[in-house]
JSON list of C-alpha atoms in Angstrom, two decimals:
[
{"chain": "P", "resi": 1, "resn": "UNK", "atom": "CA", "xyz": [-0.28, -0.39, -0.20]},
{"chain": "P", "resi": 2, "resn": "UNK", "atom": "CA", "xyz": [2.72, 2.59, 0.75]},
{"chain": "P", "resi": 3, "resn": "UNK", "atom": "CA", "xyz": [4.24, 1.23, -2.39]},
{"chain": "P", "resi": 4, "resn": "UNK", "atom": "CA", "xyz": [1.54, 2.47, -4.56]},
{"chain": "P", "resi": 5, "resn": "UNK", "atom": "CA", "xyz": [0.69, 6.33, -2.72]},
{"chain": "P", "resi": 6, "resn": "UNK", "atom": "CA", "xyz": [4.33, 7.17, -3.58]},
{"chain": "P", "resi": 7, "resn": "UNK", "atom": "CA", "xyz": [3.70, 5.79, -7.52]},
{"chain": "P", "resi": 8, "resn": "UNK", "atom": "CA", "xyz": [0.62, 8.11, -6.61]},
{"chain": "P", "resi": 9, "resn": "UNK", "atom": "CA", "xyz": [2.41, 10.41, -4.72]},
{"chain": "P", "resi": 10, "resn": "UNK", "atom": "CA", "xyz": [4.92, 10.85, -7.94]},
{"chain": "P", "resi": 11, "resn": "UNK", "atom": "CA", "xyz": [1.99, 11.67, -10.53]},
{"chain": "P", "resi": 12, "resn": "UNK", "atom": "CA", "xyz": [0.94, 14.66, -8.12]},
{"chain": "P", "resi": 13, "resn": "UNK", "atom": "CA", "xyz": [4.38, 16.07, -8.87]},
{"chain": "P", "resi": 14, "resn": "UNK", "atom": "CA", "xyz": [4.36, 15.25, -12.21]},
{"chain": "P", "resi": 15, "resn": "UNK", "atom": "CA", "xyz": [1.05, 16.95, -12.76]},
{"chain": "P", "resi": 16, "resn": "UNK", "atom": "CA", "xyz": [2.87, 20.41, -10.20]},
{"chain": "P", "resi": 17, "resn": "UNK", "atom": "CA", "xyz": [6.14, 20.38, -12.12]},
{"chain": "P", "resi": 18, "resn": "UNK", "atom": "CA", "xyz": [3.42, 20.40, -15.09]},
{"chain": "P", "resi": 19, "resn": "UNK", "atom": "CA", "xyz": [1.03, 22.58, -14.70]},
{"chain": "P", "resi": 20, "resn": "UNK", "atom": "CA", "xyz": [4.11, 24.59, -13.46]},
{"chain": "P", "resi": 21, "resn": "UNK", "atom": "CA", "xyz": [5.87, 24.95, -17.18]},
{"chain": "P", "resi": 22, "resn": "UNK", "atom": "CA", "xyz": [2.60, 25.04, -18.24]},
{"chain": "P", "resi": 23, "resn": "UNK", "atom": "CA", "xyz": [1.90, 28.83, -16.42]},
{"chain": "P", "resi": 24, "resn": "UNK", "atom": "CA", "xyz": [5.63, 29.67, -16.66]},
{"chain": "P", "resi": 25, "resn": "UNK", "atom": "CA", "xyz": [5.44, 28.52, -21.21]},
{"chain": "P", "resi": 26, "resn": "UNK", "atom": "CA", "xyz": [2.31, 31.99, -21.07]},
{"chain": "P", "resi": 27, "resn": "UNK", "atom": "CA", "xyz": [4.10, 34.20, -19.67]},
{"chain": "P", "resi": 28, "resn": "UNK", "atom": "CA", "xyz": [8.04, 33.80, -19.90]},
{"chain": "P", "resi": 29, "resn": "UNK", "atom": "CA", "xyz": [9.62, 33.26, -23.82]},
{"chain": "P", "resi": 30, "resn": "UNK", "atom": "CA", "xyz": [11.68, 29.99, -23.85]},
{"chain": "P", "resi": 31, "resn": "UNK", "atom": "CA", "xyz": [14.79, 31.31, -23.57]},
{"chain": "P", "resi": 32, "resn": "UNK", "atom": "CA", "xyz": [14.41, 32.41, -19.69]},
{"chain": "P", "resi": 33, "resn": "UNK", "atom": "CA", "xyz": [12.83, 29.25, -19.52]},
{"chain": "P", "resi": 34, "resn": "UNK", "atom": "CA", "xyz": [16.00, 27.34, -19.97]},
{"chain": "P", "resi": 35, "resn": "UNK", "atom": "CA", "xyz": [17.76, 29.60, -17.65]},
{"chain": "P", "resi": 36, "resn": "UNK", "atom": "CA", "xyz": [15.11, 29.04, -14.88]},
{"chain": "P", "resi": 37, "resn": "UNK", "atom": "CA", "xyz": [15.51, 24.92, -15.82]},
{"chain": "P", "resi": 38, "resn": "UNK", "atom": "CA", "xyz": [19.25, 25.97, -14.70]},
{"chain": "P", "resi": 39, "resn": "UNK", "atom": "CA", "xyz": [18.03, 26.88, -11.87]},
{"chain": "P", "resi": 40, "resn": "UNK", "atom": "CA", "xyz": [15.83, 24.82, -10.43]},
{"chain": "P", "resi": 41, "resn": "UNK", "atom": "CA", "xyz": [18.25, 21.60, -11.56]},
{"chain": "P", "resi": 42, "resn": "UNK", "atom": "CA", "xyz": [20.93, 22.85, -9.51]},
{"chain": "P", "resi": 43, "resn": "UNK", "atom": "CA", "xyz": [17.79, 23.24, -6.29]},
{"chain": "P", "resi": 44, "resn": "UNK", "atom": "CA", "xyz": [16.12, 20.46, -6.45]},
{"chain": "P", "resi": 45, "resn": "UNK", "atom": "CA", "xyz": [18.93, 18.51, -6.34]},
{"chain": "P", "resi": 46, "resn": "UNK", "atom": "CA", "xyz": [19.06, 18.45, -2.12]},
{"chain": "P", "resi": 47, "resn": "UNK", "atom": "CA", "xyz": [14.90, 17.95, -2.50]},
{"chain": "P", "resi": 48, "resn": "UNK", "atom": "CA", "xyz": [15.92, 14.85, -4.76]},
{"chain": "P", "resi": 49, "resn": "UNK", "atom": "CA", "xyz": [18.25, 13.31, -2.82]},
{"chain": "P", "resi": 50, "resn": "UNK", "atom": "CA", "xyz": [15.78, 13.19, 0.15]},
{"chain": "P", "resi": 51, "resn": "UNK", "atom": "CA", "xyz": [12.87, 11.98, -1.86]},
{"chain": "P", "resi": 52, "resn": "UNK", "atom": "CA", "xyz": [15.25, 8.92, -2.54]},
{"chain": "P", "resi": 53, "resn": "UNK", "atom": "CA", "xyz": [15.91, 8.94, 0.83]},
{"chain": "P", "resi": 54, "resn": "UNK", "atom": "CA", "xyz": [12.63, 9.57, 2.51]},
{"chain": "P", "resi": 55, "resn": "UNK", "atom": "CA", "xyz": [11.23, 6.15, 0.20]},
{"chain": "P", "resi": 56, "resn": "UNK", "atom": "CA", "xyz": [14.18, 4.30, 1.15]},
{"chain": "P", "resi": 57, "resn": "UNK", "atom": "CA", "xyz": [14.99, 4.80, 4.68]},
{"chain": "P", "resi": 58, "resn": "UNK", "atom": "CA", "xyz": [12.02, 7.24, 6.10]},
{"chain": "P", "resi": 59, "resn": "UNK", "atom": "CA", "xyz": [9.55, 5.53, 5.33]},
{"chain": "P", "resi": 60, "resn": "UNK", "atom": "CA", "xyz": [10.34, 2.18, 6.28]},
{"chain": "P", "resi": 61, "resn": "UNK", "atom": "CA", "xyz": [11.25, 2.97, 9.63]},
{"chain": "P", "resi": 62, "resn": "UNK", "atom": "CA", "xyz": [8.43, 5.48, 10.08]},
{"chain": "P", "resi": 63, "resn": "UNK", "atom": "CA", "xyz": [5.87, 2.72, 9.07]},
{"chain": "P", "resi": 64, "resn": "UNK", "atom": "CA", "xyz": [8.00, -0.29, 11.46]},
{"chain": "P", "resi": 65, "resn": "UNK", "atom": "CA", "xyz": [7.20, 1.64, 14.40]},
{"chain": "P", "resi": 66, "resn": "UNK", "atom": "CA", "xyz": [4.10, 2.74, 14.12]},
{"chain": "P", "resi": 67, "resn": "UNK", "atom": "CA", "xyz": [3.24, -0.95, 13.00]},
{"chain": "P", "resi": 68, "resn": "UNK", "atom": "CA", "xyz": [4.43, -2.55, 16.24]},
{"chain": "P", "resi": 69, "resn": "UNK", "atom": "CA", "xyz": [3.01, 0.07, 18.36]},
{"chain": "P", "resi": 70, "resn": "UNK", "atom": "CA", "xyz": [5.72, 1.80, 19.85]},
{"chain": "P", "resi": 71, "resn": "UNK", "atom": "CA", "xyz": [5.74, 6.08, 20.52]},
{"chain": "P", "resi": 72, "resn": "UNK", "atom": "CA", "xyz": [6.72, 7.57, 16.91]},
{"chain": "P", "resi": 73, "resn": "UNK", "atom": "CA", "xyz": [7.45, 10.52, 18.03]},
{"chain": "P", "resi": 74, "resn": "UNK", "atom": "CA", "xyz": [11.16, 10.24, 19.02]},
{"chain": "P", "resi": 75, "resn": "UNK", "atom": "CA", "xyz": [12.00, 8.43, 16.04]},
{"chain": "P", "resi": 76, "resn": "UNK", "atom": "CA", "xyz": [10.34, 10.70, 13.73]},
{"chain": "P", "resi": 77, "resn": "UNK", "atom": "CA", "xyz": [12.94, 13.56, 15.18]},
{"chain": "P", "resi": 78, "resn": "UNK", "atom": "CA", "xyz": [16.08, 11.77, 15.93]},
{"chain": "P", "resi": 79, "resn": "UNK", "atom": "CA", "xyz": [15.59, 9.96, 11.90]},
{"chain": "P", "resi": 80, "resn": "UNK", "atom": "CA", "xyz": [14.79, 13.31, 9.70]},
{"chain": "P", "resi": 81, "resn": "UNK", "atom": "CA", "xyz": [17.99, 15.10, 12.91]},
{"chain": "P", "resi": 82, "resn": "UNK", "atom": "CA", "xyz": [20.69, 14.51, 10.45]},
{"chain": "P", "resi": 83, "resn": "UNK", "atom": "CA", "xyz": [19.04, 14.70, 6.92]},
{"chain": "P", "resi": 84, "resn": "UNK", "atom": "CA", "xyz": [17.48, 18.36, 8.33]},
{"chain": "P", "resi": 85, "resn": "UNK", "atom": "CA", "xyz": [20.85, 19.50, 9.71]},
{"chain": "P", "resi": 86, "resn": "UNK", "atom": "CA", "xyz": [22.79, 18.69, 5.85]},
{"chain": "P", "resi": 87, "resn": "UNK", "atom": "CA", "xyz": [20.34, 19.50, 3.22]},
{"chain": "P", "resi": 88, "resn": "UNK", "atom": "CA", "xyz": [19.32, 22.65, 5.83]},
{"chain": "P", "resi": 89, "resn": "UNK", "atom": "CA", "xyz": [24.01, 23.06, 5.56]},
{"chain": "P", "resi": 90, "resn": "UNK", "atom": "CA", "xyz": [23.46, 22.53, 1.79]},
{"chain": "P", "resi": 91, "resn": "UNK", "atom": "CA", "xyz": [20.82, 25.74, 0.92]},
{"chain": "P", "resi": 92, "resn": "UNK", "atom": "CA", "xyz": [22.33, 27.43, 2.89]},
{"chain": "P", "resi": 93, "resn": "UNK", "atom": "CA", "xyz": [24.75, 27.64, 0.89]},
{"chain": "P", "resi": 94, "resn": "UNK", "atom": "CA", "xyz": [22.54, 27.75, -2.26]},
{"chain": "P", "resi": 95, "resn": "UNK", "atom": "CA", "xyz": [21.17, 30.37, -0.57]},
{"chain": "P", "resi": 96, "resn": "UNK", "atom": "CA", "xyz": [24.17, 32.69, 0.24]},
{"chain": "P", "resi": 97, "resn": "UNK", "atom": "CA", "xyz": [26.65, 31.69, -3.80]},
{"chain": "P", "resi": 98, "resn": "UNK", "atom": "CA", "xyz": [23.85, 30.91, -5.41]},
{"chain": "P", "resi": 99, "resn": "UNK", "atom": "CA", "xyz": [24.74, 34.14, -8.31]},
{"chain": "P", "resi": 100, "resn": "UNK", "atom": "CA", "xyz": [28.71, 33.28, -7.32]},
{"chain": "P", "resi": 101, "resn": "UNK", "atom": "CA", "xyz": [28.17, 29.57, -8.30]},
{"chain": "P", "resi": 102, "resn": "UNK", "atom": "CA", "xyz": [25.90, 30.26, -11.27]},
{"chain": "P", "resi": 103, "resn": "UNK", "atom": "CA", "xyz": [29.52, 33.27, -12.38]},
{"chain": "P", "resi": 104, "resn": "UNK", "atom": "CA", "xyz": [31.54, 30.76, -11.44]},
{"chain": "P", "resi": 105, "resn": "UNK", "atom": "CA", "xyz": [30.42, 27.83, -14.25]},
{"chain": "P", "resi": 106, "resn": "UNK", "atom": "CA", "xyz": [28.11, 29.63, -16.75]},
{"chain": "P", "resi": 107, "resn": "UNK", "atom": "CA", "xyz": [28.79, 32.46, -18.92]},
{"chain": "P", "resi": 108, "resn": "UNK", "atom": "CA", "xyz": [26.05, 36.18, -18.34]},
{"chain": "P", "resi": 109, "resn": "UNK", "atom": "CA", "xyz": [23.73, 34.08, -20.31]},
{"chain": "P", "resi": 110, "resn": "UNK", "atom": "CA", "xyz": [23.19, 32.39, -17.70]},
{"chain": "P", "resi": 111, "resn": "UNK", "atom": "CA", "xyz": [23.33, 34.85, -15.02]},
{"chain": "P", "resi": 112, "resn": "UNK", "atom": "CA", "xyz": [19.55, 34.70, -13.81]},
{"chain": "P", "resi": 113, "resn": "UNK", "atom": "CA", "xyz": [19.64, 31.26, -13.04]},
{"chain": "P", "resi": 114, "resn": "UNK", "atom": "CA", "xyz": [21.61, 32.29, -9.81]},
{"chain": "P", "resi": 115, "resn": "UNK", "atom": "CA", "xyz": [19.66, 34.36, -8.54]},
{"chain": "P", "resi": 116, "resn": "UNK", "atom": "CA", "xyz": [16.31, 32.45, -9.69]},
{"chain": "P", "resi": 117, "resn": "UNK", "atom": "CA", "xyz": [18.95, 28.91, -7.33]},
{"chain": "P", "resi": 118, "resn": "UNK", "atom": "CA", "xyz": [19.08, 31.17, -4.63]},
{"chain": "P", "resi": 119, "resn": "UNK", "atom": "CA", "xyz": [15.16, 32.08, -4.31]},
{"chain": "P", "resi": 120, "resn": "UNK", "atom": "CA", "xyz": [14.29, 28.11, -5.46]},
{"chain": "P", "resi": 121, "resn": "UNK", "atom": "CA", "xyz": [17.29, 27.62, -2.50]},
{"chain": "P", "resi": 122, "resn": "UNK", "atom": "CA", "xyz": [14.46, 28.80, 0.16]},
{"chain": "P", "resi": 123, "resn": "UNK", "atom": "CA", "xyz": [10.94, 26.96, -1.21]},
{"chain": "P", "resi": 124, "resn": "UNK", "atom": "CA", "xyz": [14.41, 24.21, -1.67]},
{"chain": "P", "resi": 125, "resn": "UNK", "atom": "CA", "xyz": [13.94, 23.91, 2.28]},
{"chain": "P", "resi": 126, "resn": "UNK", "atom": "CA", "xyz": [10.16, 23.62, 3.04]},
{"chain": "P", "resi": 127, "resn": "UNK", "atom": "CA", "xyz": [10.01, 21.63, -0.01]},
{"chain": "P", "resi": 128, "resn": "UNK", "atom": "CA", "xyz": [12.55, 19.38, 2.18]},
{"chain": "P", "resi": 129, "resn": "UNK", "atom": "CA", "xyz": [10.18, 19.60, 5.74]},
{"chain": "P", "resi": 130, "resn": "UNK", "atom": "CA", "xyz": [7.40, 18.56, 4.03]},
{"chain": "P", "resi": 131, "resn": "UNK", "atom": "CA", "xyz": [9.07, 15.00, 3.00]},
{"chain": "P", "resi": 132, "resn": "UNK", "atom": "CA", "xyz": [10.20, 14.55, 6.22]},
{"chain": "P", "resi": 133, "resn": "UNK", "atom": "CA", "xyz": [6.62, 14.99, 6.89]},
{"chain": "P", "resi": 134, "resn": "UNK", "atom": "CA", "xyz": [4.92, 13.41, 4.16]},
{"chain": "P", "resi": 135, "resn": "UNK", "atom": "CA", "xyz": [6.75, 10.36, 5.72]},
{"chain": "P", "resi": 136, "resn": "UNK", "atom": "CA", "xyz": [5.14, 9.91, 8.57]},
{"chain": "P", "resi": 137, "resn": "UNK", "atom": "CA", "xyz": [2.72, 11.11, 7.04]},
{"chain": "P", "resi": 138, "resn": "UNK", "atom": "CA", "xyz": [1.49, 8.35, 5.33]},
{"chain": "P", "resi": 139, "resn": "UNK", "atom": "CA", "xyz": [2.98, 6.03, 7.97]},
{"chain": "P", "resi": 140, "resn": "UNK", "atom": "CA", "xyz": [0.32, 6.92, 9.52]},
{"chain": "P", "resi": 141, "resn": "UNK", "atom": "CA", "xyz": [-1.63, 5.88, 6.26]},
{"chain": "P", "resi": 142, "resn": "UNK", "atom": "CA", "xyz": [-3.07, 9.64, 5.75]},
{"chain": "P", "resi": 143, "resn": "UNK", "atom": "CA", "xyz": [-2.20, 9.34, 1.37]},
{"chain": "P", "resi": 144, "resn": "UNK", "atom": "CA", "xyz": [-4.93, 11.94, 1.69]},
{"chain": "P", "resi": 145, "resn": "UNK", "atom": "CA", "xyz": [-3.14, 14.81, 2.81]},
{"chain": "P", "resi": 146, "resn": "UNK", "atom": "CA", "xyz": [-0.58, 14.75, 0.50]},
{"chain": "P", "resi": 147, "resn": "UNK", "atom": "CA", "xyz": [-2.88, 14.62, -1.84]},
{"chain": "P", "resi": 148, "resn": "UNK", "atom": "CA", "xyz": [-4.59, 18.04, -0.50]},
{"chain": "P", "resi": 149, "resn": "UNK", "atom": "CA", "xyz": [-1.45, 19.65, 0.23]},
{"chain": "P", "resi": 150, "resn": "UNK", "atom": "CA", "xyz": [-0.01, 19.08, -3.46]},
{"chain": "P", "resi": 151, "resn": "UNK", "atom": "CA", "xyz": [-4.23, 20.65, -4.00]},
{"chain": "P", "resi": 152, "resn": "UNK", "atom": "CA", "xyz": [-3.08, 23.04, -2.38]},
{"chain": "P", "resi": 153, "resn": "UNK", "atom": "CA", "xyz": [0.52, 24.14, -3.90]},
{"chain": "P", "resi": 154, "resn": "UNK", "atom": "CA", "xyz": [-1.22, 23.77, -7.32]},
{"chain": "P", "resi": 155, "resn": "UNK", "atom": "CA", "xyz": [-3.91, 26.45, -6.16]},
{"chain": "P", "resi": 156, "resn": "UNK", "atom": "CA", "xyz": [-0.91, 28.66, -5.25]},
{"chain": "P", "resi": 157, "resn": "UNK", "atom": "CA", "xyz": [0.53, 28.63, -9.15]},
{"chain": "P", "resi": 158, "resn": "UNK", "atom": "CA", "xyz": [-2.23, 29.01, -10.02]},
{"chain": "P", "resi": 159, "resn": "UNK", "atom": "CA", "xyz": [-2.22, 32.37, -8.54]},
{"chain": "P", "resi": 160, "resn": "UNK", "atom": "CA", "xyz": [0.46, 33.49, -6.73]},
{"chain": "P", "resi": 161, "resn": "UNK", "atom": "CA", "xyz": [2.46, 33.22, -10.23]},
{"chain": "P", "resi": 162, "resn": "UNK", "atom": "CA", "xyz": [0.52, 34.57, -12.24]},
{"chain": "P", "resi": 163, "resn": "UNK", "atom": "CA", "xyz": [0.19, 37.57, -9.22]},
{"chain": "P", "resi": 164, "resn": "UNK", "atom": "CA", "xyz": [4.11, 38.13, -9.49]},
{"chain": "P", "resi": 165, "resn": "UNK", "atom": "CA", "xyz": [4.89, 38.17, -12.30]},
{"chain": "P", "resi": 166, "resn": "UNK", "atom": "CA", "xyz": [1.96, 41.10, -12.51]},
{"chain": "P", "resi": 167, "resn": "UNK", "atom": "CA", "xyz": [3.78, 42.63, -9.96]},
{"chain": "P", "resi": 168, "resn": "UNK", "atom": "CA", "xyz": [7.77, 42.02, -10.26]},
{"chain": "P", "resi": 169, "resn": "UNK", "atom": "CA", "xyz": [7.94, 40.35, -13.40]},
{"chain": "P", "resi": 170, "resn": "UNK", "atom": "CA", "xyz": [9.38, 37.18, -13.87]},
{"chain": "P", "resi": 171, "resn": "UNK", "atom": "CA", "xyz": [10.99, 37.42, -10.71]},
{"chain": "P", "resi": 172, "resn": "UNK", "atom": "CA", "xyz": [7.51, 38.46, -8.95]},
{"chain": "P", "resi": 173, "resn": "UNK", "atom": "CA", "xyz": [6.48, 34.43, -11.12]},
{"chain": "P", "resi": 174, "resn": "UNK", "atom": "CA", "xyz": [9.39, 32.38, -8.93]},
{"chain": "P", "resi": 175, "resn": "UNK", "atom": "CA", "xyz": [8.69, 34.32, -6.07]},
{"chain": "P", "resi": 176, "resn": "UNK", "atom": "CA", "xyz": [5.41, 32.87, -6.33]},
{"chain": "P", "resi": 177, "resn": "UNK", "atom": "CA", "xyz": [6.34, 28.82, -7.31]},
{"chain": "P", "resi": 178, "resn": "UNK", "atom": "CA", "xyz": [8.33, 29.45, -3.78]},
{"chain": "P", "resi": 179, "resn": "UNK", "atom": "CA", "xyz": [4.84, 30.81, -1.91]},
{"chain": "P", "resi": 180, "resn": "UNK", "atom": "CA", "xyz": [2.62, 27.98, -3.55]},
{"chain": "P", "resi": 181, "resn": "UNK", "atom": "CA", "xyz": [5.07, 25.51, -1.78]},
{"chain": "P", "resi": 182, "resn": "UNK", "atom": "CA", "xyz": [5.40, 26.92, 1.58]},
{"chain": "P", "resi": 183, "resn": "UNK", "atom": "CA", "xyz": [1.26, 26.66, 1.40]},
{"chain": "P", "resi": 184, "resn": "UNK", "atom": "CA", "xyz": [1.95, 23.37, 0.83]},
{"chain": "P", "resi": 185, "resn": "UNK", "atom": "CA", "xyz": [4.39, 23.04, 3.71]},
{"chain": "P", "resi": 186, "resn": "UNK", "atom": "CA", "xyz": [1.76, 24.43, 6.15]},
{"chain": "P", "resi": 187, "resn": "UNK", "atom": "CA", "xyz": [-0.89, 21.79, 5.09]},
{"chain": "P", "resi": 188, "resn": "UNK", "atom": "CA", "xyz": [1.25, 19.04, 5.46]},
{"chain": "P", "resi": 189, "resn": "UNK", "atom": "CA", "xyz": [2.15, 20.72, 9.34]},
{"chain": "P", "resi": 190, "resn": "UNK", "atom": "CA", "xyz": [-1.00, 21.30, 9.90]},
{"chain": "P", "resi": 191, "resn": "UNK", "atom": "CA", "xyz": [-1.71, 16.74, 8.95]},
{"chain": "P", "resi": 192, "resn": "UNK", "atom": "CA", "xyz": [0.93, 16.42, 11.55]},
{"chain": "P", "resi": 193, "resn": "UNK", "atom": "CA", "xyz": [0.02, 18.12, 14.20]},
{"chain": "P", "resi": 194, "resn": "UNK", "atom": "CA", "xyz": [-3.92, 16.39, 13.89]},
{"chain": "P", "resi": 195, "resn": "UNK", "atom": "CA", "xyz": [-1.82, 12.87, 14.24]},
{"chain": "P", "resi": 196, "resn": "UNK", "atom": "CA", "xyz": [-0.52, 13.71, 17.53]},
{"chain": "P", "resi": 197, "resn": "UNK", "atom": "CA", "xyz": [2.92, 14.62, 16.17]},
{"chain": "P", "resi": 198, "resn": "UNK", "atom": "CA", "xyz": [5.24, 17.78, 16.47]},
{"chain": "P", "resi": 199, "resn": "UNK", "atom": "CA", "xyz": [7.96, 18.35, 13.00]},
{"chain": "P", "resi": 200, "resn": "UNK", "atom": "CA", "xyz": [8.43, 22.47, 14.07]},
{"chain": "P", "resi": 201, "resn": "UNK", "atom": "CA", "xyz": [11.45, 21.75, 16.26]}
]
């Protein structure tokens, strides 16, 4: 059942990515969309890494603890802490040095990928938190909350990306992506709270 839920979650993510491209494709030209892709590729590495760890480590451990009837909270805190520290360190580096890294690796045509990387690294942090929450929620068999979170992010994208673009051009549109990720995180945090777990620390 958990593997089925993971597959469903991947479908939701694929749909979100398609929606993001569709919305951006209506707002910016292909050249800027390509630069945005560079920023996504750099900033998403920690999230992709933790996504693999979630399915290979977090979910099996949390499911085993839950099925055994033990208290999940101490295990939840202990398992996620080192990964949050590692990913937080990497994402903080991208926030602080994303522009310098892009300037070092690519020519001026891709300079905008620097600030895009920095903003998306912020979104990445909320994505990391949501992944750790999601593993606990899935272990409790509450995949409906993950679907609600993805639906909330999609709604946020549809609303916030065009609004951000109207207010501040492409930079505002990217901020819309960041804020839509925050929406999904908040819904996951609420789900975790309803399940009696604490993730704020």
